[in-house]
mmCIF file of C-alpha atoms and ligand atoms in Angstrom:
data_model
loop_
_atom_site.group_PDB
_atom_site.id
_atom_site.type_symbol
_atom_site.label_atom_id
_atom_site.label_comp_id
_atom_site.label_asym_id
_atom_site.label_seq_id
_atom_site.Cartn_x
_atom_site.Cartn_y
_atom_site.Cartn_z
ATOM 1 C CA UNK A 883 115.189 93.114 84.725
ATOM 2 C CA UNK A 884 113.721 91.539 87.839
ATOM 3 C CA UNK A 885 111.330 88.280 87.689
ATOM 4 C CA UNK A 886 108.905 89.513 90.128
ATOM 5 C CA UNK A 887 106.812 87.706 92.704
ATOM 6 C CA UNK A 888 104.101 89.772 93.742
ATOM 7 C CA UNK A 889 100.508 88.529 96.041
ATOM 8 C CA UNK A 890 99.040 88.924 99.381
ATOM 9 C CA UNK A 891 100.953 88.382 102.764
ATOM 10 C CA UNK A 892 101.199 84.688 103.361
ATOM 11 C CA UNK A 893 101.483 83.843 99.742
ATOM 12 C CA UNK A 894 104.869 82.739 100.133
ATOM 13 C CA UNK A 895 106.674 85.161 97.996
ATOM 14 C CA UNK A 896 109.870 85.451 100.193
ATOM 15 C CA UNK A 897 109.946 81.627 100.725
ATOM 16 C CA UNK A 898 109.585 80.856 97.120
ATOM 17 C CA UNK A 899 112.293 83.336 95.478
ATOM 18 C CA UNK A 900 114.657 81.751 98.283
ATOM 19 C CA UNK A 901 114.382 78.738 96.442
ATOM 20 C CA UNK A 902 114.536 79.954 92.948
ATOM 21 C CA UNK A 903 118.168 81.788 93.358
ATOM 22 C CA UNK A 904 120.863 82.378 95.870
ATOM 23 C CA UNK A 905 120.886 85.670 94.479
ATOM 24 C CA UNK A 906 116.919 86.658 95.145
ATOM 25 C CA UNK A 907 116.263 89.717 96.787
ATOM 26 C CA UNK A 908 113.507 90.128 99.553
ATOM 27 C CA UNK A 909 111.953 93.878 99.209
ATOM 28 C CA UNK A 910 111.578 93.979 103.047
ATOM 29 C CA UNK A 911 114.516 92.896 103.996
ATOM 30 C CA UNK A 912 116.734 95.374 101.279
ATOM 31 C CA UNK A 913 114.220 97.937 103.182
ATOM 32 C CA UNK A 914 115.073 97.280 106.472
ATOM 33 C CA UNK A 915 118.304 97.672 105.986
ATOM 34 C CA UNK A 916 117.886 100.789 104.192
ATOM 35 C CA UNK A 917 115.586 101.950 107.052
ATOM 36 C CA UNK A 918 117.958 100.697 109.958
ATOM 37 C CA UNK A 919 115.014 98.987 111.387
ATOM 38 C CA UNK A 920 112.380 96.215 110.920
ATOM 39 C CA UNK A 921 109.627 97.506 109.122
ATOM 40 C CA UNK A 922 107.473 96.979 111.810
ATOM 41 C CA UNK A 923 109.136 99.460 113.698
ATOM 42 C CA UNK A 924 109.055 101.788 110.777
ATOM 43 C CA UNK A 925 105.095 101.453 110.473
ATOM 44 C CA UNK A 926 104.735 102.379 114.130
ATOM 45 C CA UNK A 927 107.070 105.686 114.156
ATOM 46 C CA UNK A 928 106.416 107.050 110.661
ATOM 47 C CA UNK A 929 103.178 105.487 109.327
ATOM 48 C CA UNK A 930 101.985 103.777 106.347
ATOM 49 C CA UNK A 931 102.467 106.365 103.831
ATOM 50 C CA UNK A 932 106.131 107.005 104.513
ATOM 51 C CA UNK A 933 106.458 103.236 104.211
ATOM 52 C CA UNK A 934 104.871 103.460 100.761
ATOM 53 C CA UNK A 935 107.210 105.976 99.820
ATOM 54 C CA UNK A 936 110.407 104.054 100.563
ATOM 55 C CA UNK A 937 108.753 101.062 98.953
ATOM 56 C CA UNK A 938 108.390 103.029 95.999
ATOM 57 C CA UNK A 939 111.940 104.161 95.607
ATOM 58 C CA UNK A 940 113.207 100.755 96.459
ATOM 59 C CA UNK A 941 111.063 99.444 93.639
ATOM 60 C CA UNK A 942 112.039 101.349 91.468
ATOM 61 C CA UNK A 943 115.777 100.212 92.124
ATOM 62 C CA UNK A 944 115.403 96.682 92.505
ATOM 63 C CA UNK A 945 113.048 96.273 89.570
ATOM 64 C CA UNK A 946 116.579 96.687 87.325
ATOM 65 C CA UNK A 947 118.954 93.761 89.029
ATOM 66 C CA UNK A 948 118.684 90.668 86.956
ATOM 67 C CA UNK A 949 117.225 88.377 89.495
ATOM 68 C CA UNK A 950 114.221 87.153 91.579
ATOM 69 C CA UNK A 951 112.473 89.763 93.681
ATOM 70 C CA UNK A 952 109.944 88.875 96.141
ATOM 71 C CA UNK A 953 108.146 92.049 96.941
ATOM 72 C CA UNK A 954 105.942 92.927 100.068
ATOM 73 C CA UNK A 955 102.154 92.111 99.829
ATOM 74 C CA UNK A 956 101.197 96.029 99.608
ATOM 75 C CA UNK A 957 103.537 97.056 96.849
ATOM 76 C CA UNK A 958 100.468 96.956 94.631
ATOM 77 C CA UNK A 959 99.021 99.993 96.665
ATOM 78 C CA UNK A 960 100.564 102.696 94.853
ATOM 79 C CA UNK A 961 99.588 103.514 91.271
ATOM 80 C CA UNK A 962 103.155 104.608 90.678
ATOM 81 C CA UNK A 963 104.139 101.023 91.899
ATOM 82 C CA UNK A 964 101.494 99.870 89.389
ATOM 83 C CA UNK A 965 103.050 101.757 87.097
ATOM 84 C CA UNK A 966 106.499 100.643 87.395
ATOM 85 C CA UNK A 967 105.043 96.608 87.477
ATOM 86 C CA UNK A 968 103.273 97.200 84.408
ATOM 87 C CA UNK A 969 106.676 98.095 82.679
ATOM 88 C CA UNK A 970 108.619 94.845 84.229
ATOM 89 C CA UNK A 971 108.647 91.975 81.959
ATOM 90 C CA UNK A 972 107.554 89.109 84.176
ATOM 91 C CA UNK A 973 105.418 89.266 87.040
ATOM 92 C CA UNK A 974 104.153 86.566 89.048
ATOM 93 C CA UNK A 975 101.285 86.185 91.074
ATOM 94 C CA UNK A 976 101.507 83.696 93.647
ATOM 95 C CA UNK A 977 97.464 83.384 94.539
ATOM 96 C CA UNK A 978 95.950 81.786 97.441
ATOM 97 C CA UNK A 979 92.578 81.885 98.813
ATOM 98 C CA UNK A 980 91.675 84.236 101.541
ATOM 99 C CA UNK A 981 90.797 81.468 104.367
ATOM 100 C CA UNK A 982 94.422 79.740 103.511
ATOM 101 C CA UNK A 983 96.624 82.842 103.543
ATOM 102 C CA UNK A 984 94.675 83.714 106.932
ATOM 103 C CA UNK A 985 95.375 80.850 108.523
ATOM 104 C CA UNK A 986 98.954 80.941 107.305
ATOM 105 C CA UNK A 987 99.022 84.295 108.838
ATOM 106 C CA UNK A 988 97.845 83.505 112.089
ATOM 107 C CA UNK A 989 100.396 80.516 112.103
ATOM 108 C CA UNK A 990 103.216 82.842 111.370
ATOM 109 C CA UNK A 991 105.030 83.660 114.718
ATOM 110 C CA UNK A 992 108.239 84.463 112.973
ATOM 111 C CA UNK A 993 107.052 87.688 110.808
ATOM 112 C CA UNK A 994 105.359 90.964 112.470
ATOM 113 C CA UNK A 995 103.007 92.459 109.886
ATOM 114 C CA UNK A 996 101.736 95.503 111.138
ATOM 115 C CA UNK A 997 98.645 95.010 108.377
ATOM 116 C CA UNK A 998 97.793 91.802 109.765
ATOM 117 C CA UNK A 999 98.089 92.888 113.554
ATOM 118 C CA UNK A 1000 96.092 96.000 112.975
ATOM 119 C CA UNK A 1001 93.377 94.885 110.893
ATOM 120 C CA UNK A 1002 90.280 92.714 111.749
ATOM 121 C CA UNK A 1003 89.569 89.767 109.767
ATOM 122 C CA UNK A 1004 86.921 91.316 107.674
ATOM 123 C CA UNK A 1005 89.010 94.569 107.091
ATOM 124 C CA UNK A 1006 92.045 92.264 106.144
ATOM 125 C CA UNK A 1007 89.675 90.247 104.025
ATOM 126 C CA UNK A 1008 88.813 93.675 102.305
ATOM 127 C CA UNK A 1009 92.129 94.533 101.789
ATOM 128 C CA UNK A 1010 92.687 91.187 100.069
ATOM 129 C CA UNK A 1011 89.902 91.499 97.705
ATOM 130 C CA UNK A 1012 90.974 95.406 96.763
ATOM 131 C CA UNK A 1013 94.342 93.951 96.084
ATOM 132 C CA UNK A 1014 93.704 90.556 94.040
ATOM 133 C CA UNK A 1015 92.340 92.855 91.132
ATOM 134 C CA UNK A 1016 95.595 94.432 91.081
ATOM 135 C CA UNK A 1017 97.352 91.609 91.267
ATOM 136 C CA UNK A 1018 95.384 89.919 88.534
ATOM 137 C CA UNK A 1019 95.784 92.668 86.161
ATOM 138 C CA UNK A 1020 99.519 93.045 86.720
ATOM 139 C CA UNK A 1021 100.749 89.543 86.571
ATOM 140 C CA UNK A 1022 101.812 87.724 83.037
ATOM 141 C CA UNK A 1023 101.334 84.377 85.268
ATOM 142 C CA UNK A 1024 98.980 83.193 88.050
ATOM 143 C CA UNK A 1025 99.955 80.415 90.051
ATOM 144 C CA UNK A 1026 97.936 78.816 92.433
ATOM 145 C CA UNK A 1027 99.345 77.880 95.803
ATOM 146 C CA UNK A 1028 96.822 76.723 98.167
ATOM 147 C CA UNK A 1029 97.596 73.256 97.838
ATOM 148 C CA UNK A 1030 100.897 73.401 96.700
ATOM 149 C CA UNK A 1031 104.230 73.247 98.727
ATOM 150 C CA UNK A 1032 107.065 75.844 98.075
ATOM 151 C CA UNK A 1033 109.257 73.511 96.394
ATOM 152 C CA UNK A 1034 106.836 72.414 93.882
ATOM 153 C CA UNK A 1035 105.910 76.273 93.390
ATOM 154 C CA UNK A 1036 109.509 76.983 92.405
ATOM 155 C CA UNK A 1037 110.272 73.828 90.588
ATOM 156 C CA UNK A 1038 107.103 74.815 88.260
ATOM 157 C CA UNK A 1039 108.497 78.581 87.966
ATOM 158 C CA UNK A 1040 112.156 77.142 87.165
ATOM 159 C CA UNK A 1041 110.452 74.927 84.688
ATOM 160 C CA UNK A 1042 108.656 77.643 83.079
ATOM 161 C CA UNK A 1043 111.518 80.006 83.054
ATOM 162 C CA UNK A 1044 113.750 77.690 81.212
ATOM 163 C CA UNK A 1045 111.282 77.711 78.510
ATOM 164 C CA UNK A 1046 110.769 80.975 78.182
ATOM 165 C CA UNK A 1047 114.547 81.783 77.954
HETATM 166 C C1 S3P B 159 102.368 94.541 104.074
HETATM 167 C C2 S3P B 159 103.102 93.204 103.581
HETATM 168 C C3 S3P B 159 104.668 93.215 104.163
HETATM 169 C C4 S3P B 159 105.478 94.192 104.544
HETATM 170 C C5 S3P B 159 104.560 95.197 105.263
HETATM 171 C C6 S3P B 159 103.067 95.511 104.439
HETATM 172 C C7 S3P B 159 101.382 95.050 103.508
HETATM 173 O O1 S3P B 159 105.000 91.919 103.208
HETATM 174 O O2 S3P B 159 105.713 94.761 103.233
HETATM 175 O O3 S3P B 159 104.335 94.594 106.498
HETATM 176 O O4 S3P B 159 100.820 95.841 103.176
HETATM 177 O O5 S3P B 159 100.509 93.491 103.173
HETATM 178 P P1 S3P B 159 104.761 90.460 103.251
HETATM 179 O O6 S3P B 159 103.785 90.713 102.094
HETATM 180 O O7 S3P B 159 106.155 89.996 102.693
HETATM 181 O O8 S3P B 159 104.015 90.161 104.355
#
């Protein structure tokens, strides 16, 4: 079963997963291959609700893979996805305060994130607060990432997993 990284946009889920295993799976990249277009384009053409449906079916498949899985920040929006994650045996919340996340998102020129582009800062903070409850509820382990480098976070996780196996 997959070891799953959850957290808001900008938490470092994909960056950390890449450091954890060469076989890691990034859900957004996997989705882009399935959709045949970038996530931002799919959002613009089909809307968020259709994106969430696609995200759900991909999550179900990917949870069976025996590797690290970096999810998209909105994976917790769907009750069905939350049920799937409740059945997973290793869910890790990469946590950071909203101000840190917002700064990281503003500085990130590589990723096009529709939720970040469409929402005001206040609305984004409301979204963060709503989702944070789900991240906390679903996580078997929470790691604070505000002042940690991705390398340090990955090293901590690998150490914890070595004790667990
Ligand atoms: C989303 C987060 C994105 C991506 C999509 C929607 C969200 O992933 O799945 O743009 O709703 O928070 P990241 O968390 O990797 O940016």
